[in-house]
mmCIF file of C-alpha atoms in Angstrom:
data_model
loop_
_atom_site.group_PDB
_atom_site.id
_atom_site.type_symbol
_atom_site.label_atom_id
_atom_site.label_comp_id
_atom_site.label_asym_id
_atom_site.label_seq_id
_atom_site.Cartn_x
_atom_site.Cartn_y
_atom_site.Cartn_z
ATOM 1 C CA MET X 1 10.518 13.121 -23.904
ATOM 2 C CA ASN X 2 13.629 14.500 -23.473
ATOM 3 C CA ARG X 3 15.032 16.321 -26.011
ATOM 4 C CA THR X 4 18.642 17.096 -23.860
ATOM 5 C CA PRO X 5 21.997 15.638 -24.354
ATOM 6 C CA ASP X 6 22.236 15.710 -20.293
ATOM 7 C CA SER X 7 18.507 14.134 -19.260
ATOM 8 C CA PHE X 8 18.794 12.937 -15.475
ATOM 9 C CA TYR X 9 17.081 9.589 -16.578
ATOM 10 C CA ASP X 10 18.412 8.567 -19.845
ATOM 11 C CA GLN X 11 21.377 10.749 -20.448
ATOM 12 C CA GLY X 12 20.077 11.857 -24.200
ATOM 13 C CA ALA X 13 19.064 8.561 -25.132
ATOM 14 C CA THR X 14 16.426 10.787 -27.260
ATOM 15 C CA PHE X 15 18.545 13.885 -28.269
ATOM 16 C CA ARG X 16 18.501 12.722 -31.546
ATOM 17 C CA ASP X 17 15.468 12.744 -33.682
ATOM 18 C CA GLU X 18 15.125 9.241 -34.444
ATOM 19 C CA PRO X 19 15.625 7.765 -31.480
ATOM 20 C CA ALA X 20 13.282 10.316 -29.592
ATOM 21 C CA LEU X 21 10.440 9.393 -32.711
ATOM 22 C CA ALA X 22 10.666 5.551 -31.949
ATOM 23 C CA ARG X 23 10.159 6.788 -28.523
ATOM 24 C CA VAL X 24 6.944 8.703 -29.112
ATOM 25 C CA GLU X 25 5.588 5.857 -31.565
ATOM 26 C CA GLN X 26 6.239 3.593 -28.262
ATOM 27 C CA ALA X 27 5.006 5.509 -25.583
ATOM 28 C CA VAL X 28 1.605 5.726 -27.673
ATOM 29 C CA THR X 29 1.611 1.840 -28.390
ATOM 30 C CA GLU X 30 1.570 1.320 -24.437
ATOM 31 C CA GLY X 31 -0.973 4.000 -24.046
ATOM 32 C CA ALA X 32 0.297 7.371 -23.454
ATOM 33 C CA ALA X 33 -2.431 10.210 -24.314
ATOM 34 C CA ILE X 34 -0.169 13.549 -23.735
ATOM 35 C CA ILE X 35 3.435 13.656 -25.220
ATOM 36 C CA ASP X 36 6.063 15.783 -23.602
ATOM 37 C CA ILE X 37 8.666 16.991 -24.738
ATOM 38 C CA GLY X 38 11.338 19.422 -23.085
ATOM 39 C CA GLY X 39 14.665 20.496 -24.136
ATOM 40 C CA VAL X 40 15.934 21.739 -21.020
ATOM 41 C CA LYS X 41 16.765 19.456 -18.416
ATOM 42 C CA ALA X 42 15.593 20.300 -15.223
ATOM 43 C CA GLY X 43 18.535 20.685 -13.276
ATOM 44 C CA PRO X 44 21.383 22.216 -13.166
ATOM 45 C CA GLY X 45 24.113 21.949 -15.904
ATOM 46 C CA GLU X 46 25.582 24.094 -19.296
ATOM 47 C CA GLU X 47 23.192 27.016 -20.138
ATOM 48 C CA VAL X 48 20.264 26.243 -22.743
ATOM 49 C CA THR X 49 19.835 29.677 -24.334
ATOM 50 C CA ALA X 50 15.552 30.315 -25.644
ATOM 51 C CA GLU X 51 17.110 29.949 -29.586
ATOM 52 C CA GLU X 52 18.542 26.193 -29.087
ATOM 53 C CA GLU X 53 15.538 25.478 -26.437
ATOM 54 C CA ALA X 54 13.487 26.390 -29.428
ATOM 55 C CA ARG X 55 16.148 24.225 -32.607
ATOM 56 C CA ARG X 56 15.724 21.384 -29.714
ATOM 57 C CA THR X 57 11.777 21.152 -29.627
ATOM 58 C CA VAL X 58 10.056 22.764 -32.612
ATOM 59 C CA GLY X 59 10.719 20.858 -35.629
ATOM 60 C CA PHE X 60 10.191 17.645 -33.366
ATOM 61 C CA VAL X 61 6.213 18.807 -32.434
ATOM 62 C CA ALA X 62 6.173 19.788 -36.029
ATOM 63 C CA GLU X 63 6.881 16.336 -36.799
ATOM 64 C CA VAL X 64 5.497 14.521 -34.136
ATOM 65 C CA ARG X 65 2.797 16.832 -35.148
ATOM 66 C CA ARG X 66 2.295 15.047 -38.276
ATOM 67 C CA ARG X 67 2.445 11.518 -36.654
ATOM 68 C CA PHE X 68 0.347 10.698 -34.710
ATOM 69 C CA PRO X 69 -2.334 14.079 -35.418
ATOM 70 C CA ASP X 70 -4.717 12.807 -32.521
ATOM 71 C CA VAL X 71 -2.107 12.298 -29.574
ATOM 72 C CA ILE X 72 -1.649 15.380 -26.914
ATOM 73 C CA ILE X 73 1.114 17.252 -27.344
ATOM 74 C CA SER X 74 3.002 19.048 -24.303
ATOM 75 C CA VAL X 75 6.305 20.997 -24.381
ATOM 76 C CA ASP X 76 7.966 21.267 -21.182
ATOM 77 C CA THR X 77 8.746 25.421 -20.888
ATOM 78 C CA TRP X 78 8.717 28.442 -18.550
ATOM 79 C CA ARG X 79 10.095 30.768 -21.791
ATOM 80 C CA ALA X 80 7.180 32.395 -23.820
ATOM 81 C CA GLU X 81 8.994 32.941 -26.484
ATOM 82 C CA VAL X 82 9.732 29.338 -26.636
ATOM 83 C CA GLY X 83 6.088 28.418 -26.137
ATOM 84 C CA GLU X 84 4.892 30.536 -28.782
ATOM 85 C CA ALA X 85 7.460 29.196 -31.050
ATOM 86 C CA VAL X 86 5.834 25.537 -30.561
ATOM 87 C CA CYS X 87 2.131 26.343 -30.661
ATOM 88 C CA GLU X 88 2.465 27.437 -34.233
ATOM 89 C CA ALA X 89 4.385 24.216 -34.511
ATOM 90 C CA GLY X 90 1.037 22.145 -33.305
ATOM 91 C CA ALA X 91 1.489 21.574 -29.029
ATOM 92 C CA ASP X 92 -1.488 21.766 -27.788
ATOM 93 C CA LEU X 93 -0.194 21.847 -23.564
ATOM 94 C CA LEU X 94 2.258 24.319 -22.108
ATOM 95 C CA ASN X 95 3.722 22.923 -19.433
ATOM 96 C CA ASP X 96 4.787 25.406 -17.008
ATOM 97 C CA ALA X 97 7.124 23.238 -14.608
ATOM 98 C CA TRP X 98 8.958 26.735 -12.932
ATOM 99 C CA GLY X 99 5.412 28.459 -11.604
ATOM 100 C CA GLY X 100 5.155 31.039 -13.977
ATOM 101 C CA VAL X 101 8.390 32.430 -13.718
ATOM 102 C CA ASP X 102 7.737 33.972 -16.811
ATOM 103 C CA PRO X 103 4.337 35.585 -16.895
ATOM 104 C CA GLY X 104 4.155 35.415 -20.586
ATOM 105 C CA LEU X 105 3.655 32.452 -21.313
ATOM 106 C CA ALA X 106 0.327 32.263 -19.440
ATOM 107 C CA GLU X 107 -0.333 34.899 -22.471
ATOM 108 C CA VAL X 108 0.425 32.875 -25.011
ATOM 109 C CA ALA X 109 -1.262 29.511 -23.999
ATOM 110 C CA ALA X 110 -4.884 31.943 -24.151
ATOM 111 C CA ARG X 111 -3.442 33.772 -27.579
ATOM 112 C CA TYR X 112 -3.483 29.737 -28.919
ATOM 113 C CA GLY X 113 -6.151 28.588 -26.803
ATOM 114 C CA VAL X 114 -4.228 25.364 -25.842
ATOM 115 C CA GLY X 115 -3.682 24.446 -22.479
ATOM 116 C CA LEU X 116 -1.311 25.591 -19.274
ATOM 117 C CA VAL X 117 0.173 23.823 -16.736
ATOM 118 C CA CYS X 118 -0.055 25.797 -13.281
ATOM 119 C CA THR X 119 2.574 24.895 -10.950
ATOM 120 C CA HIS X 120 3.984 25.383 -7.935
ATOM 121 C CA ALA X 121 7.792 25.174 -7.688
ATOM 122 C CA GLY X 122 8.613 27.399 -4.601
ATOM 123 C CA GLY X 123 9.638 30.655 -6.086
ATOM 124 C CA VAL X 124 13.137 29.013 -7.063
ATOM 125 C CA GLN X 125 14.099 29.975 -10.304
ATOM 126 C CA PRO X 126 14.492 27.769 -13.307
ATOM 127 C CA ARG X 127 16.799 25.071 -13.357
ATOM 128 C CA THR X 128 18.260 25.643 -9.171
ATOM 129 C CA ARG X 129 17.909 23.232 -6.939
ATOM 130 C CA PRO X 130 16.048 24.059 -3.325
ATOM 131 C CA HIS X 131 18.479 24.807 -0.171
ATOM 132 C CA ARG X 132 17.113 24.255 3.306
ATOM 133 C CA VAL X 133 13.836 25.922 1.424
ATOM 134 C CA THR X 134 10.879 26.277 5.130
ATOM 135 C CA TYR X 135 6.905 26.276 4.178
ATOM 136 C CA ASP X 136 4.630 27.719 7.216
ATOM 137 C CA ASP X 137 2.965 24.769 5.279
ATOM 138 C CA VAL X 138 3.889 23.456 2.633
ATOM 139 C CA VAL X 139 0.503 22.246 1.155
ATOM 140 C CA ASP X 140 -1.217 25.671 1.712
ATOM 141 C CA ASP X 141 1.485 26.999 -0.030
ATOM 142 C CA ILE X 142 0.860 24.586 -3.042
ATOM 143 C CA LEU X 143 -2.783 25.792 -3.339
ATOM 144 C CA LYS X 144 -2.411 29.912 -2.666
ATOM 145 C CA VAL X 145 0.307 29.938 -5.881
ATOM 146 C CA THR X 146 -1.096 26.931 -8.236
ATOM 147 C CA LEU X 147 -4.657 28.319 -7.588
ATOM 148 C CA GLY X 148 -3.469 32.117 -7.995
ATOM 149 C CA LEU X 149 -1.578 31.013 -11.095
ATOM 150 C CA ALA X 150 -4.580 29.302 -13.136
ATOM 151 C CA GLU X 151 -6.978 31.694 -11.930
ATOM 152 C CA ARG X 152 -5.187 33.977 -14.066
ATOM 153 C CA ALA X 153 -4.899 32.616 -16.688
ATOM 154 C CA VAL X 154 -8.266 32.053 -16.942
ATOM 155 C CA SER X 155 -8.778 35.599 -16.319
ATOM 156 C CA LEU X 156 -6.148 36.457 -19.872
ATOM 157 C CA GLY X 157 -8.418 33.647 -21.657
ATOM 158 C CA VAL X 158 -6.822 30.834 -20.902
ATOM 159 C CA PRO X 159 -10.269 27.512 -21.693
ATOM 160 C CA ARG X 160 -10.423 26.589 -17.836
ATOM 161 C CA GLU X 161 -10.884 23.368 -19.049
ATOM 162 C CA SER X 162 -7.469 23.258 -20.057
ATOM 163 C CA VAL X 163 -5.806 24.702 -16.601
ATOM 164 C CA LEU X 164 -4.413 21.920 -15.066
ATOM 165 C CA ILE X 165 -2.156 22.227 -11.130
ATOM 166 C CA ASP X 166 0.616 20.334 -10.191
ATOM 167 C CA PRO X 167 1.819 20.322 -6.582
ATOM 168 C CA GLY X 168 5.392 20.558 -7.895
ATOM 169 C CA HIS X 169 7.085 17.151 -6.661
ATOM 170 C CA ASP X 170 11.119 18.083 -6.013
ATOM 171 C CA PHE X 171 10.941 21.658 -7.144
ATOM 172 C CA GLY X 172 10.996 24.096 -4.072
ATOM 173 C CA LYS X 173 11.120 21.281 -2.393
ATOM 174 C CA ASN X 174 13.201 18.619 -0.025
ATOM 175 C CA THR X 175 11.937 15.685 0.471
ATOM 176 C CA ARG X 176 9.701 15.609 3.538
ATOM 177 C CA HIS X 177 7.623 18.657 1.454
ATOM 178 C CA SER X 178 7.179 16.053 -1.945
ATOM 179 C CA LEU X 179 5.876 13.611 0.549
ATOM 180 C CA GLU X 180 3.576 15.678 2.871
ATOM 181 C CA ALA X 181 2.160 16.841 -0.744
ATOM 182 C CA THR X 182 1.447 13.656 -1.578
ATOM 183 C CA ARG X 183 0.241 12.377 1.151
ATOM 184 C CA ARG X 184 -2.507 15.384 1.249
ATOM 185 C CA LEU X 185 -2.956 15.306 -2.574
ATOM 186 C CA ASP X 186 -6.777 14.990 -2.556
ATOM 187 C CA GLU X 187 -6.862 19.181 -0.802
ATOM 188 C CA MET X 188 -5.837 20.165 -4.277
ATOM 189 C CA VAL X 189 -8.235 17.512 -6.003
ATOM 190 C CA ALA X 190 -10.928 19.030 -3.891
ATOM 191 C CA THR X 191 -10.346 22.586 -5.762
ATOM 192 C CA GLY X 192 -11.633 21.371 -8.401
ATOM 193 C CA TRP X 193 -9.296 21.940 -10.870
ATOM 194 C CA PRO X 194 -7.893 18.822 -12.757
ATOM 195 C CA VAL X 195 -4.092 18.037 -11.146
ATOM 196 C CA LEU X 196 -1.466 16.603 -12.374
ATOM 197 C CA VAL X 197 1.458 14.859 -11.203
ATOM 198 C CA SER X 198 5.133 14.619 -11.808
ATOM 199 C CA LEU X 199 6.856 11.408 -9.918
ATOM 200 C CA SER X 200 8.867 9.861 -11.870
ATOM 201 C CA ASN X 201 11.880 8.484 -10.834
ATOM 202 C CA LYS X 202 12.050 11.614 -8.834
ATOM 203 C CA ASP X 203 14.913 12.406 -6.578
ATOM 204 C CA PHE X 204 12.437 12.066 -2.943
ATOM 205 C CA VAL X 205 11.244 8.675 -4.104
ATOM 206 C CA GLY X 206 15.388 8.484 -4.549
ATOM 207 C CA GLU X 207 15.791 9.808 -1.340
ATOM 208 C CA THR X 208 12.271 8.042 0.733
ATOM 209 C CA LEU X 209 14.159 4.731 -0.422
ATOM 210 C CA ASP X 210 17.745 5.188 -0.563
ATOM 211 C CA ARG X 211 18.311 4.516 -4.493
ATOM 212 C CA PRO X 212 19.825 5.730 -7.362
ATOM 213 C CA VAL X 213 17.396 6.713 -10.622
ATOM 214 C CA LYS X 214 17.500 3.505 -12.429
ATOM 215 C CA GLU X 215 16.089 1.932 -9.302
ATOM 216 C CA ARG X 216 13.358 3.666 -8.290
ATOM 217 C CA LEU X 217 10.340 2.336 -10.722
ATOM 218 C CA VAL X 218 8.789 0.683 -7.846
ATOM 219 C CA GLY X 219 8.521 3.405 -5.560
ATOM 220 C CA THR X 220 7.093 6.387 -8.232
ATOM 221 C CA LEU X 221 4.431 4.203 -8.794
ATOM 222 C CA ALA X 222 3.202 3.205 -5.331
ATOM 223 C CA THR X 223 3.277 6.590 -4.836
ATOM 224 C CA THR X 224 1.384 6.632 -8.534
ATOM 225 C CA ALA X 225 -1.429 4.413 -6.567
ATOM 226 C CA VAL X 226 -1.510 6.216 -3.867
ATOM 227 C CA SER X 227 -1.776 9.628 -5.862
ATOM 228 C CA ALA X 228 -4.628 7.732 -8.592
ATOM 229 C CA TRP X 229 -6.394 7.181 -5.040
ATOM 230 C CA LEU X 230 -6.363 10.265 -3.904
ATOM 231 C CA GLY X 231 -7.760 11.697 -7.803
ATOM 232 C CA ALA X 232 -4.814 12.772 -9.736
ATOM 233 C CA GLN X 233 -5.569 12.711 -12.865
ATOM 234 C CA VAL X 234 -2.822 13.103 -15.100
ATOM 235 C CA TYR X 235 0.423 11.466 -14.463
ATOM 236 C CA ARG X 236 4.082 12.666 -16.181
ATOM 237 C CA VAL X 237 5.849 9.054 -16.640
ATOM 238 C CA HIS X 238 9.129 7.598 -18.413
ATOM 239 C CA GLU X 239 7.068 4.198 -17.803
ATOM 240 C CA VAL X 240 4.562 3.945 -19.815
ATOM 241 C CA ALA X 241 2.970 0.902 -19.558
ATOM 242 C CA GLU X 242 3.632 0.015 -15.735
ATOM 243 C CA THR X 243 2.078 3.461 -15.129
ATOM 244 C CA ARG X 244 -1.071 2.188 -17.085
ATOM 245 C CA GLN X 245 -1.711 -1.397 -15.282
ATOM 246 C CA VAL X 246 -1.274 0.603 -12.133
ATOM 247 C CA LEU X 247 -3.805 3.347 -13.333
ATOM 248 C CA GLU X 248 -5.915 0.729 -14.300
ATOM 249 C CA MET X 249 -5.936 -1.810 -11.365
ATOM 250 C CA VAL X 250 -6.645 1.894 -8.342
ATOM 251 C CA ALA X 251 -9.475 2.366 -11.400
ATOM 252 C CA SER X 252 -10.784 -0.853 -10.491
ATOM 253 C CA ILE X 253 -10.110 -1.239 -6.618
ATOM 254 C CA ALA X 254 -11.952 2.311 -6.739
ATOM 255 C CA GLY X 255 -15.150 0.419 -8.774
ATOM 256 C CA HIS X 256 -14.528 2.863 -11.299
ATOM 257 C CA ARG X 257 -13.661 0.391 -14.042
ATOM 258 C CA PRO X 258 -14.493 -3.466 -14.554
ATOM 259 C CA PRO X 259 -11.461 -6.129 -14.856
ATOM 260 C CA ALA X 260 -10.124 -6.915 -18.803
ATOM 261 C CA VAL X 261 -11.484 -10.779 -18.013
ATOM 262 C CA ALA X 262 -13.445 -11.734 -15.155
ATOM 263 C CA ARG X 263 -13.343 -15.637 -15.078
ATOM 264 C CA ARG X 264 -12.326 -16.461 -11.861
ATOM 265 C CA GLY X 265 -15.772 -18.802 -9.695
ATOM 266 C CA LEU X 266 -17.605 -18.832 -12.877
ATOM 267 C CA ALA X 267 -16.530 -21.681 -14.404
#
């Protein structure tokens, strides 16, 4: 849920309250278990102060909590002061997409007993793009960073069962790095921490297929299927209904979910 006027995906379609609340209702109806709310777009752009980020998100979190008491509310922020404000308003999860750049955010998660997403961002500053970034082994770096952030969070008091790790596709990475992180996602899954992936319409999909933002759904869903097969558990998406179908199909192929109906060959 992009509470920004300059989102890369919807160009501000959910910046105003009523369209945003309608979008929340649609997402929940289509099967979303978590609503992720962000007040600052990830890419470069106009400066957004902590005060402005809080203005865009805190009241909205409170209203979503009121209207949808059973949904899990996540807030995408790297700032501890914003994290504190949204937790007061009813957030359940802090999605730290910039890799612990503000160490106080994990302390906020511990103090409020909420969940935390620990993301690999390659050490870049928030809202900057990677430039000629290199790794000896990108997955080794992802593991080192995310596991370190996760263990620190638990040591501070964040419930272990509420900590997720995220390879951070596109963040501090070029397209080949993000493809390798996907290909080797099972190495993250093998750590035992639940893995969250944020794949939806990202640049690595666009570059791989040479498609603009609005033509990346097929590539996103293909990457989602691979990630599901390799064991990812949480998916941050724009297209909820399509993603649910992909995840259900993969689960059925893997033998974890029976078909919704079974008529063929039984008449």
